[in-house]
Short mmCIF file of N, CA and C in Angstrom, two decimals:
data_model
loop_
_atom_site.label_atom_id
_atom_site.label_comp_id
_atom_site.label_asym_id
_atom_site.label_seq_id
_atom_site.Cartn_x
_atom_site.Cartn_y
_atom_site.Cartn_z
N UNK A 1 -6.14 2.60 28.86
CA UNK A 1 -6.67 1.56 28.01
C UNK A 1 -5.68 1.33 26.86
N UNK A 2 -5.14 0.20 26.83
CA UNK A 2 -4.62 -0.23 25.30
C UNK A 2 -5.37 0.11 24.36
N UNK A 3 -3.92 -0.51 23.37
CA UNK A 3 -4.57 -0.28 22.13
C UNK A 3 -5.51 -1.31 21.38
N UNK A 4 -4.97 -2.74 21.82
CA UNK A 4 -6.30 -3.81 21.69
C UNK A 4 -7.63 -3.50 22.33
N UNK A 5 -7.49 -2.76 23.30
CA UNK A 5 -9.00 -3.06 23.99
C UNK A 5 -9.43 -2.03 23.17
N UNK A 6 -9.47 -1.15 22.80
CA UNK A 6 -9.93 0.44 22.18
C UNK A 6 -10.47 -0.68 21.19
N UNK A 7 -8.93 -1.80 20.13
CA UNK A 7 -10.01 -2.10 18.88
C UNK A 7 -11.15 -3.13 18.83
N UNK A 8 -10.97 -3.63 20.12
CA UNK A 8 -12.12 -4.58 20.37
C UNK A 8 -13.44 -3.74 20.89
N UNK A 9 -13.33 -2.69 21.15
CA UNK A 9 -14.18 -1.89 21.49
C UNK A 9 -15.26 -1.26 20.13
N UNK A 10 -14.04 -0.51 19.38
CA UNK A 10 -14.34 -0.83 18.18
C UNK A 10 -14.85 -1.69 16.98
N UNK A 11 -14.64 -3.08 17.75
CA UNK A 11 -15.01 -3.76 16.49
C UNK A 11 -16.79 -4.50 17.05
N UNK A 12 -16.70 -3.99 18.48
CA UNK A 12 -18.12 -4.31 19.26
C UNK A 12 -19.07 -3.14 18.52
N UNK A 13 -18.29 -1.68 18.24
CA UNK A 13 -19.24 -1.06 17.54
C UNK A 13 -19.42 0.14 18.55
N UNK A 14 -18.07 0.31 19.03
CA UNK A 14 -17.91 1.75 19.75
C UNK A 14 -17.43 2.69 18.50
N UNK A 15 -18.30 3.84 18.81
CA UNK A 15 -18.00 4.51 17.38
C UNK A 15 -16.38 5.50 17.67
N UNK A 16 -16.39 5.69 19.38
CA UNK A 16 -15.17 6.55 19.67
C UNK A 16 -14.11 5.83 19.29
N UNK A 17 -14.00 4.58 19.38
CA UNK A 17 -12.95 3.75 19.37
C UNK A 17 -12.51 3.35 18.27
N UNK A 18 -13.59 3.51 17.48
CA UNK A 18 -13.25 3.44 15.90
C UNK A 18 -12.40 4.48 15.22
N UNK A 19 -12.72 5.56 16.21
CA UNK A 19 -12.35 7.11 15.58
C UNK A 19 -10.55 6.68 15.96
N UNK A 20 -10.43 6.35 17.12
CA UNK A 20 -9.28 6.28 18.15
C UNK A 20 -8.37 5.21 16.94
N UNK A 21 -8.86 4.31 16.36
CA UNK A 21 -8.17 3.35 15.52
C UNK A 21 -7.95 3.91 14.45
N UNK A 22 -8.75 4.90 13.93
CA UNK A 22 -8.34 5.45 12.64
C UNK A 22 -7.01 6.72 12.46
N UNK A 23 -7.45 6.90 13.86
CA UNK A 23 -6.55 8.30 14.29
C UNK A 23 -5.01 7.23 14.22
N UNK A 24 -4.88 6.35 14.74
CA UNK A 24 -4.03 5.59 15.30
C UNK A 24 -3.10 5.07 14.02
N UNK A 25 -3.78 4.56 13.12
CA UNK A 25 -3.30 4.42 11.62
C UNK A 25 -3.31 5.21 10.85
N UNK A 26 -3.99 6.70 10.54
CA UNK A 26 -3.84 7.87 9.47
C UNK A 26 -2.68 7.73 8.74
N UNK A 27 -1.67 7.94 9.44
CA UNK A 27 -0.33 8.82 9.24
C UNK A 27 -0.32 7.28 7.96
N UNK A 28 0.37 5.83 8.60
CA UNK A 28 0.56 4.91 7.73
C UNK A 28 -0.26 4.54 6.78
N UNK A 29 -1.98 4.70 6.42
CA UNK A 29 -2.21 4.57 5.30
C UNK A 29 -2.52 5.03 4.94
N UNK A 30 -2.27 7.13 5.24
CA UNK A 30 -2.07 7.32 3.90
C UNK A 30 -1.11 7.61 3.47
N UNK A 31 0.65 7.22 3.57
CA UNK A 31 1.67 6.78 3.12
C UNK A 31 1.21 5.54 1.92
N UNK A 32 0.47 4.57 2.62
CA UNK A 32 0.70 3.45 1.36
C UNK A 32 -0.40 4.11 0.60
N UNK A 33 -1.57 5.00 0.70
CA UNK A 33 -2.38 5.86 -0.35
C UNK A 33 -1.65 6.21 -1.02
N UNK A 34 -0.70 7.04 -1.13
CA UNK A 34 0.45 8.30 -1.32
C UNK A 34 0.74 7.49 -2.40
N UNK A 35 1.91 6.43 -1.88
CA UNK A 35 3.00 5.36 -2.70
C UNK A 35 2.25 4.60 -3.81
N UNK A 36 0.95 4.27 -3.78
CA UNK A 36 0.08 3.83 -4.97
C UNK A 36 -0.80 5.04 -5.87
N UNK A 37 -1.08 5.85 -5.43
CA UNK A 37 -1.54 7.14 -6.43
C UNK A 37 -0.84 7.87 -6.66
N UNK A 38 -0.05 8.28 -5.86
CA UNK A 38 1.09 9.10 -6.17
C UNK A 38 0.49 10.65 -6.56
N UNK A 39 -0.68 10.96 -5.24
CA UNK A 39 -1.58 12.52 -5.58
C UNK A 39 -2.58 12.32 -4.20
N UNK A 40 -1.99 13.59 -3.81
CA UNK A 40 -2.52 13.91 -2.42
C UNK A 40 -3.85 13.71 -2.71
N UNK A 41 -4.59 14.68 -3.45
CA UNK A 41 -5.90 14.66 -3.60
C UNK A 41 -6.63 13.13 -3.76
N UNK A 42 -5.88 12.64 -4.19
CA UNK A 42 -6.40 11.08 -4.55
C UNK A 42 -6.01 10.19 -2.98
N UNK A 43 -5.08 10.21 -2.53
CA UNK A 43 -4.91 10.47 -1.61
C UNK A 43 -5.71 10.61 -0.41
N UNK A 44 -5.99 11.80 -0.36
CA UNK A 44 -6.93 11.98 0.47
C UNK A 44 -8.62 11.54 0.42
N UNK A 45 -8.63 11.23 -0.88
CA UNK A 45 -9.97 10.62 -1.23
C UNK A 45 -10.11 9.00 -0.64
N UNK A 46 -9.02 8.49 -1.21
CA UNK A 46 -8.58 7.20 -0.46
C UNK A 46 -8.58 6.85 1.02
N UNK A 47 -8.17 7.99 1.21
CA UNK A 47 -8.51 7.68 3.12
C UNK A 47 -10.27 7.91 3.58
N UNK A 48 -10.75 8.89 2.55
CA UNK A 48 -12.51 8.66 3.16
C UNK A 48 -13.08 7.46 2.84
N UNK A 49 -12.83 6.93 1.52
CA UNK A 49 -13.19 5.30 1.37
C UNK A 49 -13.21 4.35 2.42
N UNK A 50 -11.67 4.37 2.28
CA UNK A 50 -11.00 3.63 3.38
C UNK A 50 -11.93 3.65 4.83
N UNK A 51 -11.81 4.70 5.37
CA UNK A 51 -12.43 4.78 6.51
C UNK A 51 -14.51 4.30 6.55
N UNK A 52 -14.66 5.04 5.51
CA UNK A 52 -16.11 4.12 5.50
C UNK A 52 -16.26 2.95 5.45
N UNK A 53 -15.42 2.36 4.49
CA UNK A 53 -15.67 0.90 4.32
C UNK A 53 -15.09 0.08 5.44
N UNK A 54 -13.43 0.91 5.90
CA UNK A 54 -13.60 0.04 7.62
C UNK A 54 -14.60 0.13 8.48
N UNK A 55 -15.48 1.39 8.70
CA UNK A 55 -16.34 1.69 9.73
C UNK A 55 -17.69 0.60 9.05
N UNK A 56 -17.58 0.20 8.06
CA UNK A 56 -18.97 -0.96 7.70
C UNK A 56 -18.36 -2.40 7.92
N UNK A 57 -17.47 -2.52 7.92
CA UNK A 57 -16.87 -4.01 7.76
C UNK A 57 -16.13 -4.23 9.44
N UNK A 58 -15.86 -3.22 10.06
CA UNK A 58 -15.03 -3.44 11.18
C UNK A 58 -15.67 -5.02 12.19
N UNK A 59 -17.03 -4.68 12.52
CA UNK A 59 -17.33 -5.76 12.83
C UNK A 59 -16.71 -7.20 12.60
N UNK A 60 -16.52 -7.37 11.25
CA UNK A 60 -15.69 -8.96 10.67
C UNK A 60 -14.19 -9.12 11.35
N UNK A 61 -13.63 -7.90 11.39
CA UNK A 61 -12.52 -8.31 12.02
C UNK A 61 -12.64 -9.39 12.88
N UNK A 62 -11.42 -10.53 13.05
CA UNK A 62 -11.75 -11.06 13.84
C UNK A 62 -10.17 -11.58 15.20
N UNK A 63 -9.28 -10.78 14.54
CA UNK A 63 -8.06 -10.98 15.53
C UNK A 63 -7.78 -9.22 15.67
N UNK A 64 -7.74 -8.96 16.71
CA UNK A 64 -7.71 -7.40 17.04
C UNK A 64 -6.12 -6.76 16.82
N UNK A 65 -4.97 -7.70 16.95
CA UNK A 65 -3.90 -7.65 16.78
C UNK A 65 -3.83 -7.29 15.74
N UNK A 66 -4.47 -7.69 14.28
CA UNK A 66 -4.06 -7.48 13.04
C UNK A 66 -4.74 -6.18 12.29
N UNK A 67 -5.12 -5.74 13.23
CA UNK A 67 -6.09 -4.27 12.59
C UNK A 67 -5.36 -3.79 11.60
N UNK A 68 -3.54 -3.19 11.83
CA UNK A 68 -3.20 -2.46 10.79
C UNK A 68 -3.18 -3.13 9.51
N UNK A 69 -2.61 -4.64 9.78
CA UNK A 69 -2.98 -5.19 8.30
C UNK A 69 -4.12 -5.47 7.75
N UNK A 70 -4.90 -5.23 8.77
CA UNK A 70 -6.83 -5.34 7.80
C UNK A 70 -7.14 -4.26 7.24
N UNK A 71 -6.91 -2.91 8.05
CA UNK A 71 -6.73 -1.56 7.23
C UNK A 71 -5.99 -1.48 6.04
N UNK A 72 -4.55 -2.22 5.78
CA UNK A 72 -3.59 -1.69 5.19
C UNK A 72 -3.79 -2.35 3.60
N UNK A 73 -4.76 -3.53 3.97
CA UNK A 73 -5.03 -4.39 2.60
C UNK A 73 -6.34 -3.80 2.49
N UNK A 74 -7.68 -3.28 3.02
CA UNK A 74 -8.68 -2.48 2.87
C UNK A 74 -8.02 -1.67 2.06
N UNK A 75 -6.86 -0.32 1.97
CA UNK A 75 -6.78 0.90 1.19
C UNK A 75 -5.49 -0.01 -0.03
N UNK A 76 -4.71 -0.94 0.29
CA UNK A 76 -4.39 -1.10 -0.87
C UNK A 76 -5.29 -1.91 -2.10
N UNK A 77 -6.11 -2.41 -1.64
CA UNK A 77 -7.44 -3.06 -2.34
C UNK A 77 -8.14 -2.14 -3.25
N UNK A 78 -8.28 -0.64 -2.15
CA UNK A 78 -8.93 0.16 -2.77
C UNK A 78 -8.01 1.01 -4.22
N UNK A 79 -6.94 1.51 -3.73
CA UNK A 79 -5.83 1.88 -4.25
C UNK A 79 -5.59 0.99 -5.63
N UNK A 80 -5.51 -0.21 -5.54
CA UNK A 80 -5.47 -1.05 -6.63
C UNK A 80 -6.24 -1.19 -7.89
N UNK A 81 -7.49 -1.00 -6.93
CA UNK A 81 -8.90 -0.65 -8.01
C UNK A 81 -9.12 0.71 -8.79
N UNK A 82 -8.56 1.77 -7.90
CA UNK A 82 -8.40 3.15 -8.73
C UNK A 82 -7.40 3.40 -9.85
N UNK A 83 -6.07 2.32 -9.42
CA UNK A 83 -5.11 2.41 -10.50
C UNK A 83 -5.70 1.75 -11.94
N UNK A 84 -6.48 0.85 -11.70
CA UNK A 84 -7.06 0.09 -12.99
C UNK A 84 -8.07 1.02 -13.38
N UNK A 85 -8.77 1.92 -12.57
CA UNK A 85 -9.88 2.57 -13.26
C UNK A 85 -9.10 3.69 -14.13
N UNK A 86 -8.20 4.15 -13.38
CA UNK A 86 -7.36 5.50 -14.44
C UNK A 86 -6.64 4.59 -15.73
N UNK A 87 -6.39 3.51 -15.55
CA UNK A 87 -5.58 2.89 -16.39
C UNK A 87 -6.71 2.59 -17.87
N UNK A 88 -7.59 2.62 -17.56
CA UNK A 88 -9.12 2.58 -18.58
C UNK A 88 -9.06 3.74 -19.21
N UNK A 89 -9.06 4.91 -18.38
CA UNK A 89 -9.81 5.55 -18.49
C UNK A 89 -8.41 6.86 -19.32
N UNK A 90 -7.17 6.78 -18.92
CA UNK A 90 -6.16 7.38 -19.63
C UNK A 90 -5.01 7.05 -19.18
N UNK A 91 -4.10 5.95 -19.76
CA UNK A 91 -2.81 5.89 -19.62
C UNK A 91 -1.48 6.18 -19.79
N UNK A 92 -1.54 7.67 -20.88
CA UNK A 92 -1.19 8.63 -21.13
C UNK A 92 -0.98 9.75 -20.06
N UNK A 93 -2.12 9.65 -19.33
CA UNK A 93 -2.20 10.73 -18.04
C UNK A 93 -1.35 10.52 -17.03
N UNK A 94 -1.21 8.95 -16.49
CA UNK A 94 0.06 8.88 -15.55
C UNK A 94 1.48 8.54 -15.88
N UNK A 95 1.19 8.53 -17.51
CA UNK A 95 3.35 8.77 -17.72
C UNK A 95 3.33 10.03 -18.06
N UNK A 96 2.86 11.45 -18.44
CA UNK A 96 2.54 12.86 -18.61
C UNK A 96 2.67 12.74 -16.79
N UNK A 97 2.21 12.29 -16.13
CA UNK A 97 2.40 12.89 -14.31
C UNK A 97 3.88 12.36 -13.88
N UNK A 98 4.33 11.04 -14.46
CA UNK A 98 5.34 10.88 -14.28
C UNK A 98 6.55 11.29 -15.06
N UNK A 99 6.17 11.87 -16.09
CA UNK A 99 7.47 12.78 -17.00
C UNK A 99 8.03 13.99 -16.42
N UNK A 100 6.68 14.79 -15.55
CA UNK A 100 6.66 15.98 -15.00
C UNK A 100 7.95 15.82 -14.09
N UNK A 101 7.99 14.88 -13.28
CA UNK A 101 8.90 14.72 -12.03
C UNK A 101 10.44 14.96 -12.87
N UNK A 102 11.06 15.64 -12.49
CA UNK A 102 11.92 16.19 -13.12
C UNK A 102 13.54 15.42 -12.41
N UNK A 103 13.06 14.18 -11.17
CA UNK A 103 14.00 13.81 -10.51
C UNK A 103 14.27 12.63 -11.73
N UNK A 104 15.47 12.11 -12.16
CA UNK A 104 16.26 11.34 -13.23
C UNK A 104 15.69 10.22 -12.31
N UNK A 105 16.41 10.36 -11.30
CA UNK A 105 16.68 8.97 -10.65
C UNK A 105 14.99 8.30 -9.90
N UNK A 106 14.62 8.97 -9.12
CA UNK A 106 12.99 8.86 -9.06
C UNK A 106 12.29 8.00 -10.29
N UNK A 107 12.58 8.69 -11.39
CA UNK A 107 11.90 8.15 -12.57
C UNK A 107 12.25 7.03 -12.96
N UNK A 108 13.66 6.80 -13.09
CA UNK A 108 14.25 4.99 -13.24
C UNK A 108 13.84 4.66 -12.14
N UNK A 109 13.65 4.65 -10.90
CA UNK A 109 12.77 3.41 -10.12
C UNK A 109 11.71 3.67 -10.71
N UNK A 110 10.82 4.48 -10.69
CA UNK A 110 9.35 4.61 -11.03
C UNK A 110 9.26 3.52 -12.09
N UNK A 111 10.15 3.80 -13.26
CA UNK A 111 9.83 2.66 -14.55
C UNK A 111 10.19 1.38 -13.99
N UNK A 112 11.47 0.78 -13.40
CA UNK A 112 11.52 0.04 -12.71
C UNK A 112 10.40 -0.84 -12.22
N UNK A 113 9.96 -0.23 -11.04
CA UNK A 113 8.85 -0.21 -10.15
C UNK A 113 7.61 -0.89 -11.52
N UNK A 114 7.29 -0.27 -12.34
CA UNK A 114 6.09 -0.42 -13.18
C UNK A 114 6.65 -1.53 -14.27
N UNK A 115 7.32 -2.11 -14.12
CA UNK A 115 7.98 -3.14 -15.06
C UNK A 115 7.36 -4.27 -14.20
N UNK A 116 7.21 -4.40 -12.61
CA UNK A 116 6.80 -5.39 -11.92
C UNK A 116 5.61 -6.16 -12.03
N UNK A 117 4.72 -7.04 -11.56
CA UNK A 117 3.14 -6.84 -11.58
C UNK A 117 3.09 -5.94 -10.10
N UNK A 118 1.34 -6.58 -9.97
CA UNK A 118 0.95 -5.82 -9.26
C UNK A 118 1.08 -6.42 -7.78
N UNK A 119 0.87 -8.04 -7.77
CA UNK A 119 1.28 -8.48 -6.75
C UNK A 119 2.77 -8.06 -6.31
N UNK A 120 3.67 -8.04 -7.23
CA UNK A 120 5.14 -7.53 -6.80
C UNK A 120 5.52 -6.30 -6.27
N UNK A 121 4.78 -5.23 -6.93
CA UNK A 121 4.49 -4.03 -6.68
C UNK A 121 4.02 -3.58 -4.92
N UNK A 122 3.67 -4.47 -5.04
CA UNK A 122 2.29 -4.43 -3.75
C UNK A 122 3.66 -5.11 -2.05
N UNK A 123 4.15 -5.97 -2.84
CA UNK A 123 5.20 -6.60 -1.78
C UNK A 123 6.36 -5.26 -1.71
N UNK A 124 7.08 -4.79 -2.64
CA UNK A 124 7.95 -3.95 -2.59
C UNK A 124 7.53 -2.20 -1.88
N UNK A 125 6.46 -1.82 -1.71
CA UNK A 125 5.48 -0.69 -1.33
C UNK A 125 5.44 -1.28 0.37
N UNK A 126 4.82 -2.56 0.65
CA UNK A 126 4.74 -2.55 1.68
C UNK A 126 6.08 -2.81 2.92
N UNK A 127 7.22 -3.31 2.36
CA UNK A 127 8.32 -4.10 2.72
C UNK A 127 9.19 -2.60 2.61
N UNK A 128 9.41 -1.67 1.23
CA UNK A 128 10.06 -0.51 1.27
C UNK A 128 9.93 1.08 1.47
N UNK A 129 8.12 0.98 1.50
CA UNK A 129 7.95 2.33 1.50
C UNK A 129 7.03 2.42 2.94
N UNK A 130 5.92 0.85 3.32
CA UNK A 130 5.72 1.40 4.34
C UNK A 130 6.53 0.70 5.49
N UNK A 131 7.41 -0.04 5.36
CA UNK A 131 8.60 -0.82 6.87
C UNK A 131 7.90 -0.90 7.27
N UNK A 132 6.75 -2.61 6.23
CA UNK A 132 6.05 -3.49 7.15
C UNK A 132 6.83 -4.64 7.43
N UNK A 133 7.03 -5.58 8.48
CA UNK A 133 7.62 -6.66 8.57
C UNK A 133 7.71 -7.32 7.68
N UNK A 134 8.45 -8.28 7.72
CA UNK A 134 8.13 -9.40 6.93
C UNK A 134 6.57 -10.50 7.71
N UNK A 135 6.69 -10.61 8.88
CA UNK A 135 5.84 -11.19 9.22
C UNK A 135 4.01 -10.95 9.21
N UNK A 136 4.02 -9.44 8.97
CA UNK A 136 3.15 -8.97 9.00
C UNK A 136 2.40 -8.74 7.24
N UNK A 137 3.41 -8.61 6.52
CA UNK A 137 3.54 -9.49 4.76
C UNK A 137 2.99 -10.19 4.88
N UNK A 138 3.56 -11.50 5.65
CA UNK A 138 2.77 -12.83 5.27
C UNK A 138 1.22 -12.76 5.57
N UNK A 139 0.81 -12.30 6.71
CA UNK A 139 -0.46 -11.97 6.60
C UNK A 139 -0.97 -11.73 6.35
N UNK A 140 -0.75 -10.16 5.90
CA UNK A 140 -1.83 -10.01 4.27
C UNK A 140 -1.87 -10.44 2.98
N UNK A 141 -0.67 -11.23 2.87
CA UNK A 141 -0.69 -11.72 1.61
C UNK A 141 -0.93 -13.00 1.53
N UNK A 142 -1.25 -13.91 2.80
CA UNK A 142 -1.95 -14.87 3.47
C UNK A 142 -1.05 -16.12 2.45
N UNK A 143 0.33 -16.03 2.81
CA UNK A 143 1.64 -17.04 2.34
C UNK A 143 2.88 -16.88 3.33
N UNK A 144 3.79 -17.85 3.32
CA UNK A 144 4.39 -17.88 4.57
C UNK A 144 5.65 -17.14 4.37
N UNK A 145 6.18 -16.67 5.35
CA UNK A 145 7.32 -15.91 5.84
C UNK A 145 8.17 -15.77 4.34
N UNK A 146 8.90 -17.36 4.78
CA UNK A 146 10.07 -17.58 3.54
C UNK A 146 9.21 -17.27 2.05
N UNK A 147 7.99 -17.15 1.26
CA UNK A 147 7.66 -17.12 0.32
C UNK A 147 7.50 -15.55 0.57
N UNK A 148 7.37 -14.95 1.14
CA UNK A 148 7.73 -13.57 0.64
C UNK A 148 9.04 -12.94 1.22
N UNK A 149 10.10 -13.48 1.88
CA UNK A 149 11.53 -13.34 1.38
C UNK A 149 11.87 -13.88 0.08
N UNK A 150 11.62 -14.82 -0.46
CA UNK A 150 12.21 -15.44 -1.52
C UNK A 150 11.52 -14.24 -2.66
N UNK A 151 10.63 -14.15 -2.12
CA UNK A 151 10.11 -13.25 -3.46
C UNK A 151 10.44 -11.76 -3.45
N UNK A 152 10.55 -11.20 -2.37
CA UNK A 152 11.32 -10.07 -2.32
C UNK A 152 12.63 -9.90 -2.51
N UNK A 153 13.57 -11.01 -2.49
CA UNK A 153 15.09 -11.40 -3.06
C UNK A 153 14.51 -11.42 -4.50
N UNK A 154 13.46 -12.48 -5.19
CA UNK A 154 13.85 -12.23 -6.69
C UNK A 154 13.26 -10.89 -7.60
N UNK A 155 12.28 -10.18 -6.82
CA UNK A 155 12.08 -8.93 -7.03
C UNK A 155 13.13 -7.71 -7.09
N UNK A 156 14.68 -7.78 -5.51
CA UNK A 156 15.47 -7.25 -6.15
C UNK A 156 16.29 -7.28 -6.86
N UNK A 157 16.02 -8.75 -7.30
CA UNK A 157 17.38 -9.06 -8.42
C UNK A 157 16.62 -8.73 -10.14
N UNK A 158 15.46 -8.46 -10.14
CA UNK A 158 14.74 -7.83 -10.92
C UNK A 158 15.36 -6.39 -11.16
N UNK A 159 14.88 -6.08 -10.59
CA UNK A 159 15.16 -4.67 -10.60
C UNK A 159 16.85 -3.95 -10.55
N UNK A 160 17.83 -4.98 -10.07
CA UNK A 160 18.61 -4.48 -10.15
C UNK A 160 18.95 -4.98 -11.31
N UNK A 161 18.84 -6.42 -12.09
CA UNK A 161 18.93 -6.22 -13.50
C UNK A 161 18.27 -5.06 -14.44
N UNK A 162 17.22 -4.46 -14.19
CA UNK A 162 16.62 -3.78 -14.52
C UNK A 162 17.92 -1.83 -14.88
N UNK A 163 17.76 -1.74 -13.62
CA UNK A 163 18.75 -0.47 -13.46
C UNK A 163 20.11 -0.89 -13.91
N UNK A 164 20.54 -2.23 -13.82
CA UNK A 164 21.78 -2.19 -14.38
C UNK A 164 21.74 -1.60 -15.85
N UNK A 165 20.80 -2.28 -16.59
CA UNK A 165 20.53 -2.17 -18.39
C UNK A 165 20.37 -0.85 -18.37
N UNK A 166 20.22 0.00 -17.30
CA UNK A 166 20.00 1.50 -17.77
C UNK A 166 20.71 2.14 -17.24
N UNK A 167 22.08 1.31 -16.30
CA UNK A 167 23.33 1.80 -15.78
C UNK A 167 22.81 2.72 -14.64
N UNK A 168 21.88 2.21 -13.77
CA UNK A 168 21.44 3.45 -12.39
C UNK A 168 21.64 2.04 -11.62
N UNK A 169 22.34 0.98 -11.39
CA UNK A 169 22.56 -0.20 -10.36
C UNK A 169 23.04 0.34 -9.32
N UNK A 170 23.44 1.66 -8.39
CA UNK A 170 23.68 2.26 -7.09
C UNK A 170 22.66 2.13 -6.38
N UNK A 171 21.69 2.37 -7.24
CA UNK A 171 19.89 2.58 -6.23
C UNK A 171 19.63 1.30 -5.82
N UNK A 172 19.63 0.57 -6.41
CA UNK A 172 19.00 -0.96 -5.84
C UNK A 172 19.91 -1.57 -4.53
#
């Protein structure tokens, strides 16, 4: 059995097949969990969300092809919402988590990286950390091809102005 039929199986409301789809995506979201919390534990909390709220919503799916990007905007949705709740709640706490990291260069992207918004953020995570297509971009970000090349070109010319002013322009 493919892997479409398993998620159409799934999205009829086979509970094995659901399991089989989740198993099938783990590894990749919780990479993009990882790359937006940046803490296993959170992390791993993110993937039980995740998975409940796919196992309530799976039904809506409605193109079986696009599962990973319905998952992948489900946990960055979620992911997004936790960064704003810590951001309330102590923003002190994640530059103290990010001071800890003792890598120089890590940390100039990190500031980098957080100089962006969040929509930008969100394009550069999925395009560099999880090697999603470009085509598969446009879909979740529901804009066409060339508008998220163009925007991922002026994102790295961001950033490499960025690292230039702090003389780390090798990384970009």
């Amino acid at each position: 059995m493919g892997e479409i039929e398993i998620v159409k199986r799934a999205i009829a409301g086979d509970d094995e097949s659901f399991l089989l789809v989740m198993q099938f995506n783990k590894e990749a979201l919780y990479r993009t969990a990882f790359a937006f919390l940046r803490n296993e534990h959170d992390a791993l909390e993110a993937m039980q969300e995740v998975t409940y709220r796919a196992y309530k919503k799976i039904h809506t799916v409605k193109e079986p092809c696009y599962i990973n990007t319905w998952l992948t905007r489900i946990m960055m949705n979620y992911c997004q919402d936790q960064l704003k709740k810590k951001k309330r709640f102590s923003n002190s706490e994640l530059i103290n988590e990010i001071s800890v990291n003792n890598d120089l260069v890590q940390f100039e992207l990190q500031e980098a990286l957080n100089k962006l918004s969040e929509q930008e953020q969100q394009l550069v995570y999925m395009k560099y950390f999880q090697n999603t297509k470009i085509k598969d971009i446009a879909v979740i970000e529901n804009i066409p091809e060339g508008t998220v090349k163009s925007r991922l070109h002026k994102i790295l010319k961001t950033l490499r102005q960025h690292l230039t002013e702090k003389g780390e322009v090798d990384h970009v």
